[in-house]
Every structure is written in C-alpha cells, then in structure tokens.
Coordinates of C-alpha atoms in Angstrom, one line a residue:
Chain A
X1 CA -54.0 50.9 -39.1
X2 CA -53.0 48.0 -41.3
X3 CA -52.4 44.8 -40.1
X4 CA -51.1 42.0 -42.8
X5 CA -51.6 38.4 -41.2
X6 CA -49.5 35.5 -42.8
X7 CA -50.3 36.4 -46.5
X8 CA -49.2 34.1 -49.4
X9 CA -49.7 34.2 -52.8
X10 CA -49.3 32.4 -55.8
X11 CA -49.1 33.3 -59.2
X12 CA -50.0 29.7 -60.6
X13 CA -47.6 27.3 -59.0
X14 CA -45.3 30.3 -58.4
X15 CA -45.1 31.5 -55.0
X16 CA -44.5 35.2 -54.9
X17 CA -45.3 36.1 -51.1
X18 CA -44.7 33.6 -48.7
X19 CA -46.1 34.3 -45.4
X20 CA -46.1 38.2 -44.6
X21 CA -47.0 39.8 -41.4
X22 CA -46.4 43.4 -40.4
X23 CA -48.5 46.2 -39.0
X24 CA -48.0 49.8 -40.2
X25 CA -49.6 52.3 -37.8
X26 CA -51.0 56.0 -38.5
X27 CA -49.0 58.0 -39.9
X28 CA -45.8 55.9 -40.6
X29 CA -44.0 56.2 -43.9
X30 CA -42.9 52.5 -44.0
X31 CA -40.7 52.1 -47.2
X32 CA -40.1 48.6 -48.9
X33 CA -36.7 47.8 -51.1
X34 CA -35.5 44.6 -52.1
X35 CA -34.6 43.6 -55.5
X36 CA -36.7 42.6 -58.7
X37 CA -38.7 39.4 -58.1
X38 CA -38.8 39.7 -54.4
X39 CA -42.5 40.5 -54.4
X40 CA -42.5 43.7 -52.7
X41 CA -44.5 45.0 -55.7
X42 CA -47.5 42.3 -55.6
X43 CA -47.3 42.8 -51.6
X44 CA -48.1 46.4 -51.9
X45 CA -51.3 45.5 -54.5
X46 CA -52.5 43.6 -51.8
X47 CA -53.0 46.4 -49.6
X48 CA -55.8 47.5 -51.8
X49 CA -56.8 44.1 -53.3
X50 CA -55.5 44.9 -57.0
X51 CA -54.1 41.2 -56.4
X52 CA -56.3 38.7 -53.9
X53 CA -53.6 37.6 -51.0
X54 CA -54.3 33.5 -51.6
X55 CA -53.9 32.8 -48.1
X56 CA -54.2 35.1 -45.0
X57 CA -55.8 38.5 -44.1
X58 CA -55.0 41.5 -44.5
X59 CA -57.1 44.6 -42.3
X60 CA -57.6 48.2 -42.4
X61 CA -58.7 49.9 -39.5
X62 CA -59.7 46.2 -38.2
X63 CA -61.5 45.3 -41.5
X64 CA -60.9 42.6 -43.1
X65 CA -60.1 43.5 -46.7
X66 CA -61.0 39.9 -48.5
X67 CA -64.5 39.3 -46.8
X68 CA -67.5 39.1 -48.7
X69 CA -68.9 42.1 -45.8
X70 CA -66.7 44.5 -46.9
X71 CA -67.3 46.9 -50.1
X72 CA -63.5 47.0 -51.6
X73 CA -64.7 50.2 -53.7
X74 CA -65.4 51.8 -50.2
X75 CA -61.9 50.5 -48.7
X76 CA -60.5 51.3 -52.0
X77 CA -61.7 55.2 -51.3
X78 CA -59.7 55.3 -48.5
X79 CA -56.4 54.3 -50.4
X80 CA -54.8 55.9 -52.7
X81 CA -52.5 54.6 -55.0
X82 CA -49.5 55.5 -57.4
X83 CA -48.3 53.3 -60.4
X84 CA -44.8 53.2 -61.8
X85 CA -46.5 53.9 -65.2
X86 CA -48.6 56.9 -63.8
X87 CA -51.9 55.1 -65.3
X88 CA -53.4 58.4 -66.4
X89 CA -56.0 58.6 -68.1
X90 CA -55.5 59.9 -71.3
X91 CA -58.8 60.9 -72.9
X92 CA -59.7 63.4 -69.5
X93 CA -58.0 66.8 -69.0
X94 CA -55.3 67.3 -66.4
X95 CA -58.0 68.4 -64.3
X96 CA -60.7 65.8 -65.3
X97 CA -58.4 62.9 -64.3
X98 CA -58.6 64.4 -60.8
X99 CA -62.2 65.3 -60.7
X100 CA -63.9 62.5 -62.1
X101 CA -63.6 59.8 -59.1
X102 CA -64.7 62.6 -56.8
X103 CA -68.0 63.3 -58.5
X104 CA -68.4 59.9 -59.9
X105 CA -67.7 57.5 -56.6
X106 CA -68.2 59.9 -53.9
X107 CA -70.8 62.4 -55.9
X108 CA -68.9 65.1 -54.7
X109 CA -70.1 68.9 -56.2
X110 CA -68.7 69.4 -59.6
X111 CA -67.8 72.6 -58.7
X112 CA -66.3 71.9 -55.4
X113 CA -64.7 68.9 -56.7
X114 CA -63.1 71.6 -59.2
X115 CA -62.2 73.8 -56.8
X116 CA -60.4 71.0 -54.4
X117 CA -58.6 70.0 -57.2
X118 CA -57.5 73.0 -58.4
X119 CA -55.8 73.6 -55.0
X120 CA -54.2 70.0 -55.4
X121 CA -52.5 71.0 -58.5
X122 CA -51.0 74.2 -56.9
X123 CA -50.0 72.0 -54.4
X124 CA -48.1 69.3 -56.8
X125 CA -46.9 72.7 -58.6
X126 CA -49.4 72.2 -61.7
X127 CA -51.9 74.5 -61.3
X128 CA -51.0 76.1 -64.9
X129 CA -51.4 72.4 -66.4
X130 CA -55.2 71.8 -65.7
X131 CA -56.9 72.0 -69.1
X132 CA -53.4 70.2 -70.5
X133 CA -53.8 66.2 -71.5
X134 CA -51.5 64.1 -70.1
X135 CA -49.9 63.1 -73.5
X136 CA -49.0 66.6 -73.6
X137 CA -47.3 66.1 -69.9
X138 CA -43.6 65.4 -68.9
X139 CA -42.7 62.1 -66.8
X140 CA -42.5 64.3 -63.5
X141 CA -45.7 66.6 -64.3
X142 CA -47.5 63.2 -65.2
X143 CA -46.4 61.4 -61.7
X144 CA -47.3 64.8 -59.6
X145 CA -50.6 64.9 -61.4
X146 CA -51.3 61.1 -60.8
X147 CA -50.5 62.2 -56.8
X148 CA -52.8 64.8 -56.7
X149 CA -55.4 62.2 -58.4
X150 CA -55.0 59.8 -55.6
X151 CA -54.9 62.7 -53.3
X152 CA -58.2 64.4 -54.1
X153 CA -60.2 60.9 -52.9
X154 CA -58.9 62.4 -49.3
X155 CA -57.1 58.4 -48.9
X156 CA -56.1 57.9 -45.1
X157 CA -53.3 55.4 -46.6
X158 CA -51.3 56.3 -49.5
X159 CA -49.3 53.3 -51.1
X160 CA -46.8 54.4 -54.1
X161 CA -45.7 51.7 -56.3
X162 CA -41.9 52.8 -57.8
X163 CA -43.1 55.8 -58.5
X164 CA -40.0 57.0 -59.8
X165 CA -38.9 54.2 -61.9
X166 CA -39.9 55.6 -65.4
X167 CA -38.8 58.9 -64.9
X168 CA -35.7 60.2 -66.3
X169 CA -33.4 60.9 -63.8
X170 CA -33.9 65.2 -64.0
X171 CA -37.5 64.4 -62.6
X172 CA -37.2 62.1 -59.9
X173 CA -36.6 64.8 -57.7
X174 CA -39.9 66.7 -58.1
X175 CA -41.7 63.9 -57.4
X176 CA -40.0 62.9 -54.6
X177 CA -40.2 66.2 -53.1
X178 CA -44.3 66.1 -53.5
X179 CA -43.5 62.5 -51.7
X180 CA -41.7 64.0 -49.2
X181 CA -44.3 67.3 -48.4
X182 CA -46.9 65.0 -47.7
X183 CA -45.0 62.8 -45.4
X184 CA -44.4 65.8 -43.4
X185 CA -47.9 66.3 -43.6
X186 CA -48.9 63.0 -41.7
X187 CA -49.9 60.9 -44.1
X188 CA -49.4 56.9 -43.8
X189 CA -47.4 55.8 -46.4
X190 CA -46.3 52.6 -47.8
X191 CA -43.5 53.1 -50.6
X192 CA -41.7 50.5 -52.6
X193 CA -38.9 52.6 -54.5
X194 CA -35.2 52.2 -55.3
X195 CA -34.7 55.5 -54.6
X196 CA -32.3 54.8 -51.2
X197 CA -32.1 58.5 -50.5
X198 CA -35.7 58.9 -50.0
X199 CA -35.8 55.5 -48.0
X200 CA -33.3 57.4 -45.0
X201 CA -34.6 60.5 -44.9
X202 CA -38.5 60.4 -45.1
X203 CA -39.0 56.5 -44.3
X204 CA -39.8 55.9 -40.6
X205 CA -39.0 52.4 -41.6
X206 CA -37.6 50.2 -44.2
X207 CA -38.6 46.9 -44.7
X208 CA -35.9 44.5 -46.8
X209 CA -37.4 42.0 -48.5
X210 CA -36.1 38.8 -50.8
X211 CA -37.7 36.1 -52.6
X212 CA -41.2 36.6 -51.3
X213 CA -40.3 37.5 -47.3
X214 CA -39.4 40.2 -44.9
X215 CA -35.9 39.5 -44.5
X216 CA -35.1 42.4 -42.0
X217 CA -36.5 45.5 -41.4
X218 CA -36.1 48.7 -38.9
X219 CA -35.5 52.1 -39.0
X220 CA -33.5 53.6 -41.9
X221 CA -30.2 53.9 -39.8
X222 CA -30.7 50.0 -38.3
X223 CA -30.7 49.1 -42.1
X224 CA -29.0 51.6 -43.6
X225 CA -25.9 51.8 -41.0
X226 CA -26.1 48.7 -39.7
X227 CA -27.9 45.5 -41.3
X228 CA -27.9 42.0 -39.5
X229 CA -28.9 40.1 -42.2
X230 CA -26.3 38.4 -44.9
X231 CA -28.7 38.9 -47.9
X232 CA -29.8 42.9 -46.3
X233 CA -25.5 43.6 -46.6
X234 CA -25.6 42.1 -50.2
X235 CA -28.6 43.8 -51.9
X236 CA -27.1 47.3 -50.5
X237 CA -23.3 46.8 -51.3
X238 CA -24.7 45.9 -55.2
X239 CA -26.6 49.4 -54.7
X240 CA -25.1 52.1 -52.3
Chain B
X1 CA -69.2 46.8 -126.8
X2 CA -70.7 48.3 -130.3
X3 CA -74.2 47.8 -128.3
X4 CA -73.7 49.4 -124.7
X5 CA -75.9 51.8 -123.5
X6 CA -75.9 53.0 -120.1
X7 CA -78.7 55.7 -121.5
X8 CA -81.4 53.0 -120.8
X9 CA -81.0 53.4 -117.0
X10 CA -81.5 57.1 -117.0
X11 CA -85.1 57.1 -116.5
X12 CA -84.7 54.3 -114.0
X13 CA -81.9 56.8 -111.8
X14 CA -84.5 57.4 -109.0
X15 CA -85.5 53.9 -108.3
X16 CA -81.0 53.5 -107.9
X17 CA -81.0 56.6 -105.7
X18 CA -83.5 55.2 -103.3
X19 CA -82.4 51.9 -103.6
X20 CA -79.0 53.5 -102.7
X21 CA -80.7 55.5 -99.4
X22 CA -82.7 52.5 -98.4
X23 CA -79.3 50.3 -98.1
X24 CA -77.9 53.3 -96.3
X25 CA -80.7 53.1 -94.1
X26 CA -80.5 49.6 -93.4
X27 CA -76.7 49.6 -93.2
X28 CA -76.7 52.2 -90.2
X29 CA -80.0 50.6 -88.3
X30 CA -77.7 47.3 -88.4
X31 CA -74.8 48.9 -87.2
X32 CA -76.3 50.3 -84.5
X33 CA -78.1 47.5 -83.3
X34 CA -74.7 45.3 -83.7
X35 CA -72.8 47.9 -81.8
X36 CA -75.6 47.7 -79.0
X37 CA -75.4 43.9 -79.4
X38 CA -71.7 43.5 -80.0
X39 CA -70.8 45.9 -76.5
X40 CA -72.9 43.6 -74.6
X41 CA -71.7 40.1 -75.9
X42 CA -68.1 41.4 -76.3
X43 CA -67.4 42.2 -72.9
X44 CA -69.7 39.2 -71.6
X45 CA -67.3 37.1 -73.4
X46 CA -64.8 38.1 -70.9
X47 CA -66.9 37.6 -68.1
X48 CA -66.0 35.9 -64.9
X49 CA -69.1 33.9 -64.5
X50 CA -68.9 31.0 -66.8
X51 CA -72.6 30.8 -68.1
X52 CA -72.8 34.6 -69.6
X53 CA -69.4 33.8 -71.1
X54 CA -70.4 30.4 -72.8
X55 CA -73.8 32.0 -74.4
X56 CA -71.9 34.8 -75.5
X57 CA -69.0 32.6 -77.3
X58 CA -71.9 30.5 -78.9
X59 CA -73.5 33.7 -80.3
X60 CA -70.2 34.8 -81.9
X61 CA -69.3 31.6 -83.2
X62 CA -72.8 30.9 -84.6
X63 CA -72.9 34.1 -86.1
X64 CA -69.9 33.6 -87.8
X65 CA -69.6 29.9 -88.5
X66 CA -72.9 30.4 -90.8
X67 CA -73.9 32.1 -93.7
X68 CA -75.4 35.4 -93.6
X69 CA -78.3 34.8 -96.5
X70 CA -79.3 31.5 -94.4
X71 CA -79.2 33.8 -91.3
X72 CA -81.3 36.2 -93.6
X73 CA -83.9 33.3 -94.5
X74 CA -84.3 31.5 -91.4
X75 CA -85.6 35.1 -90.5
X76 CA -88.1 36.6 -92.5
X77 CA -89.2 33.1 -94.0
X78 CA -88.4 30.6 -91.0
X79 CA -89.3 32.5 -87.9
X80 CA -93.0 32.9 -89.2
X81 CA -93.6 29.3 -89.2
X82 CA -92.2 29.3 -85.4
X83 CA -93.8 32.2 -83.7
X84 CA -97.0 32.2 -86.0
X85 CA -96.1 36.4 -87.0
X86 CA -94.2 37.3 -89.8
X87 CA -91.8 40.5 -89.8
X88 CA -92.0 42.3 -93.0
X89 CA -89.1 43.1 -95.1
X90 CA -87.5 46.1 -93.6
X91 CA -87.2 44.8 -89.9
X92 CA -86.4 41.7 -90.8
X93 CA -83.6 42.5 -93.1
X94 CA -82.6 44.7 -90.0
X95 CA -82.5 42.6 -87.4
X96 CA -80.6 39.9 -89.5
X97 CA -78.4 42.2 -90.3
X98 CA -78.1 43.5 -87.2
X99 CA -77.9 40.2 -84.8
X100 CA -74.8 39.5 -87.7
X101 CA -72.9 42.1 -87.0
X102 CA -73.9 42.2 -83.6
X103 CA -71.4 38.8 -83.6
X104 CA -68.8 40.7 -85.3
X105 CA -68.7 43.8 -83.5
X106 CA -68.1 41.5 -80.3
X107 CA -65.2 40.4 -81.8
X108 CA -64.1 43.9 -82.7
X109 CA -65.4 45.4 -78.7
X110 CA -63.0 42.4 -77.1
X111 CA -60.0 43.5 -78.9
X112 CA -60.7 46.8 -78.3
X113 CA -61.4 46.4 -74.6
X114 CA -57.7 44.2 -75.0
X115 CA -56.4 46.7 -76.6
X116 CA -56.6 48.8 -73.8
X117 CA -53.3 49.2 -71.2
X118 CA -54.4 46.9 -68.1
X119 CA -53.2 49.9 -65.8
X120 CA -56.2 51.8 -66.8
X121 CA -58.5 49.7 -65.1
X122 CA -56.2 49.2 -62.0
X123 CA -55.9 52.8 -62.0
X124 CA -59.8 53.4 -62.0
X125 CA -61.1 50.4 -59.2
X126 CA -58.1 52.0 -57.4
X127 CA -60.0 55.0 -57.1
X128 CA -62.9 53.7 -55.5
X129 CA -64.6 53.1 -59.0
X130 CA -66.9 50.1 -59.6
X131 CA -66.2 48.2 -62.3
X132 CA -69.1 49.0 -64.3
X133 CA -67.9 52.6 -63.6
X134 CA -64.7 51.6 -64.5
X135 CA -65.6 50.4 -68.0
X136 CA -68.1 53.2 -68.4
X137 CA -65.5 56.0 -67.7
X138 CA -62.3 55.1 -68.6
X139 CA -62.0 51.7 -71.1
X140 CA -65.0 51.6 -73.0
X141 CA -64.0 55.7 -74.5
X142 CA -60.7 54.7 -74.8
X143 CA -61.4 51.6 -76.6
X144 CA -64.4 53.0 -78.9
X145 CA -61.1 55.0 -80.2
X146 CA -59.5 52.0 -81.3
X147 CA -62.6 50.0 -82.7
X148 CA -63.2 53.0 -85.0
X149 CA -61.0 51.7 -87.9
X150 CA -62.8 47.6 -88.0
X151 CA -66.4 49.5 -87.1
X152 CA -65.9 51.2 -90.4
X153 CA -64.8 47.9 -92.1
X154 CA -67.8 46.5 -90.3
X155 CA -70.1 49.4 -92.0
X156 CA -68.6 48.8 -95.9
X157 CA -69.3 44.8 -95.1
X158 CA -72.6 45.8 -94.1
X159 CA -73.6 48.2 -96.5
X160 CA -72.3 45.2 -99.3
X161 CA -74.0 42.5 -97.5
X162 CA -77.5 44.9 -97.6
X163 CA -77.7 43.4 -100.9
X164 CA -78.7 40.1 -99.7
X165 CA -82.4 41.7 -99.0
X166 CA -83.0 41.5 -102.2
X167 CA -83.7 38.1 -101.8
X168 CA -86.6 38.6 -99.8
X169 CA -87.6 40.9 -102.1
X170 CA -87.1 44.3 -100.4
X171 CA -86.6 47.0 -102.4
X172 CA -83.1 48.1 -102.1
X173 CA -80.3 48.6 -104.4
X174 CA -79.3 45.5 -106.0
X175 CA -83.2 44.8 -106.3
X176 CA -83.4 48.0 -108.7
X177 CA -80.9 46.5 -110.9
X178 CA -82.9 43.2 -111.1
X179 CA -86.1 45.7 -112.2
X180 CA -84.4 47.6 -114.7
X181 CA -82.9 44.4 -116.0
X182 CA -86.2 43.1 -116.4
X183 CA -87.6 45.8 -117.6
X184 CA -85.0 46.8 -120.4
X185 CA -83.8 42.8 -121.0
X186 CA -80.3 44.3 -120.8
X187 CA -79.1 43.2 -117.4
X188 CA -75.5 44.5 -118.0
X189 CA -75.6 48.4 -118.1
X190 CA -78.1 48.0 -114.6
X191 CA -75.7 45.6 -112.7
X192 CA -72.9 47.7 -113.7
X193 CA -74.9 50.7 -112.6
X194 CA -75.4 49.1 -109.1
X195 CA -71.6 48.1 -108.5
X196 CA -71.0 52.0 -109.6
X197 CA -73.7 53.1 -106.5
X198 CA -72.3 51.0 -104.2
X199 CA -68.6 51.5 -104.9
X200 CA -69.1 55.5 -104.5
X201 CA -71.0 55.0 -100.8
X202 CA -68.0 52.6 -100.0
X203 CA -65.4 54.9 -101.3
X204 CA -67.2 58.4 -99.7
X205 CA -67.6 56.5 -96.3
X206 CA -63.9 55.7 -96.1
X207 CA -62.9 59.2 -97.1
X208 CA -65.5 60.4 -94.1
X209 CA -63.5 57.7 -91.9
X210 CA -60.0 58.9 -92.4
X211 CA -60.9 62.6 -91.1
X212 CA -62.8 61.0 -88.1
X213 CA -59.5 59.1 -87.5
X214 CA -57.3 61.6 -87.6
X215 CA -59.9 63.8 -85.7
X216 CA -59.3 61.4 -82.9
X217 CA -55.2 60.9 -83.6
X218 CA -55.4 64.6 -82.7
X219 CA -56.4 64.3 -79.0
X220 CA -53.8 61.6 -78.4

C-alpha cells in the first residue's frame, strides 16, 4: 500500500534521512521508535509530502506521491494525519474542526457531514464536547478530537506523529486507547511514539531507526525480546 | 491669552463637523482599499514564485521609502498630465490614501500570517485542503485576529494623515480651519479647534478598539 524507495533528505547540508526503503501493506500498524534526531519524524511527513523526500519515491497504492501527475490534496484525502501539538484549530467549534474539510474538500452534505461527525465524537468519547472550542479542551480530549478530524476524511492510511508527547501523563492512555480501537478496526497505521507499551501490543511491526536509517526492524517480540543490532540493545536499555 | 475667543468658531461648527465626517469618510474608504490591497501584496510577498514576490517588495518599500503628500501630488496633480484625465478631489485623496496604506497593511498581513503557528497550515493541506483553502479557512481568520490592534494604529495614522487633502484643496477638516482662519484672521482658536476634532475621533476610535479586542480575547 506504501512503498518508500531509497528516500533521502536534506535539511540544507544536513542530511536527515538517508536512503529509506520499506513497504507497509493494508492494514499493518507499523510503529517507528528511535531516539530524537533520528528522523523518524520528517520520514513519517513524507508519507503525505508535508516535507518533499529530496531523493527517491515514495507510492501510495502504486502512485507516485512527488510527480507533477498526481494531485497531493487528493492523496492527501486519503491520509490522515495526527500532530504531537494536535494543530486544532482554534477559531472552529469542536464540531466545526471536524466538519469543515468534509464539506470544504470533498463538498460533502452539511448535514451529513454533521451527522458523521457527530458519530465520530461518540466514538473518540466526545460527543458532549461538540459546540466546546478547543481552548476550552483538555490535552487528551484535544488529541481524540484531532483523531476523529483526521478520521471523518474516511483516510485509508492513518500516520500519527507522537501523538502522546504533549499530554500529561493521566491522558496518554485515552488516546492510546482510541489508537488502539481503530487498529482493531483495520486501519493501516504508521506511528512514531515513545510510548513502548503501545509499540508491543497493537504494532504489527516496529521499525528502529538511528541517525537517519532503519537500523533493524521486525515484529514487536523480534525487537522487543530479542534485538540483533548493538545500537537497537542501547536505545531500549536507556528506555525499558 | 487676555484676547482668546473660541466664540468666533461657533457659527463656523458645521463646516468642522463635516469636515470631521468627510475625513471619516475618507479614512475608512482608505482602509478598506489598503486592507484589499495590503492582503494581496502581503501574502504575495511570501510567495514562492520570485516575480510576484519582487513587485510586491517594491510596492512596500516604495510606499514607504516616500512621502505620503508627494504620493498625494504625483496623484491628483501628476497623473493628469500622464493619462490625459484628472481624478477629482475625493477619489484621488482616496486612492492615495488608500494604495499608502495598502503598503502598510502588507506589512501588518505578513506578520500576521507569521504570527500564525506553522502547524495550522500543516494541519489544514493535511486534510486534503488547497492552499488557497488553507489560507481562506484557517490562517487568514486567525491572523485578521492578530492584525486587529496595528489595523487600528493604521486607522488613527490614516484618519491624521486625511489632513494632507487639504492640500489639494478638498474640503475636509483641517481645510475648515484654514477657512475660518481666513475668514476671522484669528488662525489660533480654528487650528486649535481642529486638533480638538481630530483628537476626540482618535480617542473614541481607540475606546471602540479595546471592546472589539477583548470581544475577540473572549473566544480564545
């Protein structure tokens, strides 16, 4: 479903990725850990082309994502995406946040729009929360409500970008727990947390990655239980 | 001080209040048209595409790097020599006006745009929104918000700088001074009558500012 051939990229001189390759099929939950600086972030943003890969391809359902052919706002459709900082917007209602690319990008019903989302909220717990403004919104709520935002674009491909970093600690779990429902539910998912927990028990995979490549990767008990590679061990004794 | 007498301009009061409404007038046409002006050119000067984002640098910095009454002249008694059609008073102290501030409310529309948290964008084109939808939707609201404090600056600069029409002889405030001080040969109790106008439309408009901003403040 995606396919990521040999991507670099630089930031100036700096190279953050250097030479990535990896498929994720339907329906895997593939999560990505490695420590600050290891460009696991930047590789995730370009799986929807917030950052251009320099070199390389990367392809969605055999699409090349950086061809002049392709419409990013239509691949873009197709996947959703959750920030560290939620990225709400501020000046919408709960329930506006979640409507507005629906009726604005796909010219969806207003009222069926409405109606989907309200069923999203109930679904992220939030239902009682749709005429609220996010300022008005805890860490968790804000993080659901940014789910069910991403969600209501019906994305094949969900990516989730630490999406428990800034919470306090009482919330990561309600988040996770949306996290978690919808991996049950099939959905593809590409991850980068810290949250190890998560990583073993939803994560069909984990990736390891260090200073801009995959340094080892497998299924949570391969990496978890078992890793091969000297910098894998490191990075989990100084966390585990 | 023995020979003060602001009596003299009390017949005259009418000709200051619609001096006082014309430069109102004026003052919100040109605001207007530089907030029309200044969206465009502000977010062109961020464009990606080199040649919108060198015209629109050269428009601020002309703007700016020159004097407003030369701005004023070149228009109503310059351009007529050009395009063979002169403007009379009242659009041409407009437009001036206007294609002024337009260079300044650029200025104010980039830092507001700035001013806005880069996530918001991502968070929008990672929807599926354009970027045009983007900035319609989601930064441009947010950063109105912010530009509200300068654009009220802008207005009281403005409504100041209205005064310059007078030198093409349109018949705003300042200009009814220069009548009654003609009229009367006592130039003092007029001009001081003028400065009184202009510093209670200055003063109202901030009051009428602070409860829009914390209008705003409220939603936050």
């Amino acid at each position: 479903m995606i396919e990521i051939r040999d991507v670099h990229k630089y930031f100036g001189k700096l190279e953050v990725l250097k030479g990535i390759t990896n498929t994720i099929n339907r329906g895997e939950v593939v999560v990505i850990i490695g420590p600050s600086g290891s460009g696991k972030s930047t590789l995730l943003r370009c799986l929807n082309m917030l950052e251009e890969p320099t070199k390389g391809e990367i392809l969605i359902d055999g699409k090349p994502l950086n061809h002049k052919s392709v419409d990013i706002n239509k691949v873009r459709q197709e996947v959703g995406m959750v920030f560290q900082h939620f990225n709400l917007f501020p000046h919408k209602k709960v329930i506006e946040n979640i409507t507005l690319a629906p009726i604005k990008v796909k010219k969806e019903n207003p009222e069926e729009a409405r109606e989907k989302a309200l069923k999203l909220l109930e679904r992220v717990g939030l239902k009682d929360k749709a005429e609220c403004y996010p300022a008005s919104l805890s860490g968790g709520q804000k993080q659901r409500v940014a789910i069910a935002r991403a969600l209501a674009m019906s994305p094949k491909i969900m990516l989730f970008d630490e999406p428990t970093s800034a919470l306090d600690p009482e919330m990561i779990k309600e988040v996770l727990d949306v996290m978690k429902d919808l991996a049950q539910d099939g959905m593809t998912m590409v991850v980068v947390t810290h949250e190890m927990a998560f990583a073993r028990e939803v994560g069909d995979r984990v990736i390891f990655m260090d200073e801009g490549v995959i340094v080892e990767e497998g299924t949570p008990e391969e990496i978890f239980e078992n890793p091969k590679n000297q910098r894998t061990k490191e990075f989990l004794s100084k966390i585990l | 001080m023995k020979n003060l007498d602001f009596s003299i301009v009390i017949p005259y009061l009418q000709l200051f209040i619609r001096g006082s409404l014309v430069a109102i007038e004026i003052t919100a046409l040109a605001v207007l048209m530089g907030v029309i002006i200044g969206t465009f050119v502000g977010m062109g000067k961020m464009s990606k595409v080199f040649i919108i984002r060198a015209i629109c640098t050269v428009y601020v910095e002309v703007i700016r790097g020159t004097p407003l009454l030369v701005q004023l002249l070149i228009f109503y008694f310059g351009l007529p020599q050009i395009i063979g059609y002169s403007l009379s008073e009242f659009p041409a102290a407009v437009i001036a006006l206007g294609i002024n501030s337009g260079g300044y409310v650029a200025e104010i529309v980039r830092g507001g745009i700035l001013a806005v948290d880069k996530g918001q964008m991502e968070a929008a084109r990672s929807l599926g929104m354009s970027y045009v939808q983007a900035m319609r939707y989601i930064i441009l609201p947010q950063a109105f918000k912010k530009m509200i404090p300068p654009l009220g600056n802008e207005f009281i600069t403005l409504l100041k700088n209205s005064s310059l029409a007078t030198t093409i002889g349109f018949p705003e405030l300042t200009r009814a001074a220069q009548v009654v001080a003609g009229n009367t040969y006592r130039p003092f109790e007029p001009y001081i009558t003028a400065a009184l106008f202009y510093l209670i439309m200055t003063l109202s408009f901030t009051q009428i500012l602070g409860v829009v901003e914390r209008r705003l403040a409220k939603s936050d």
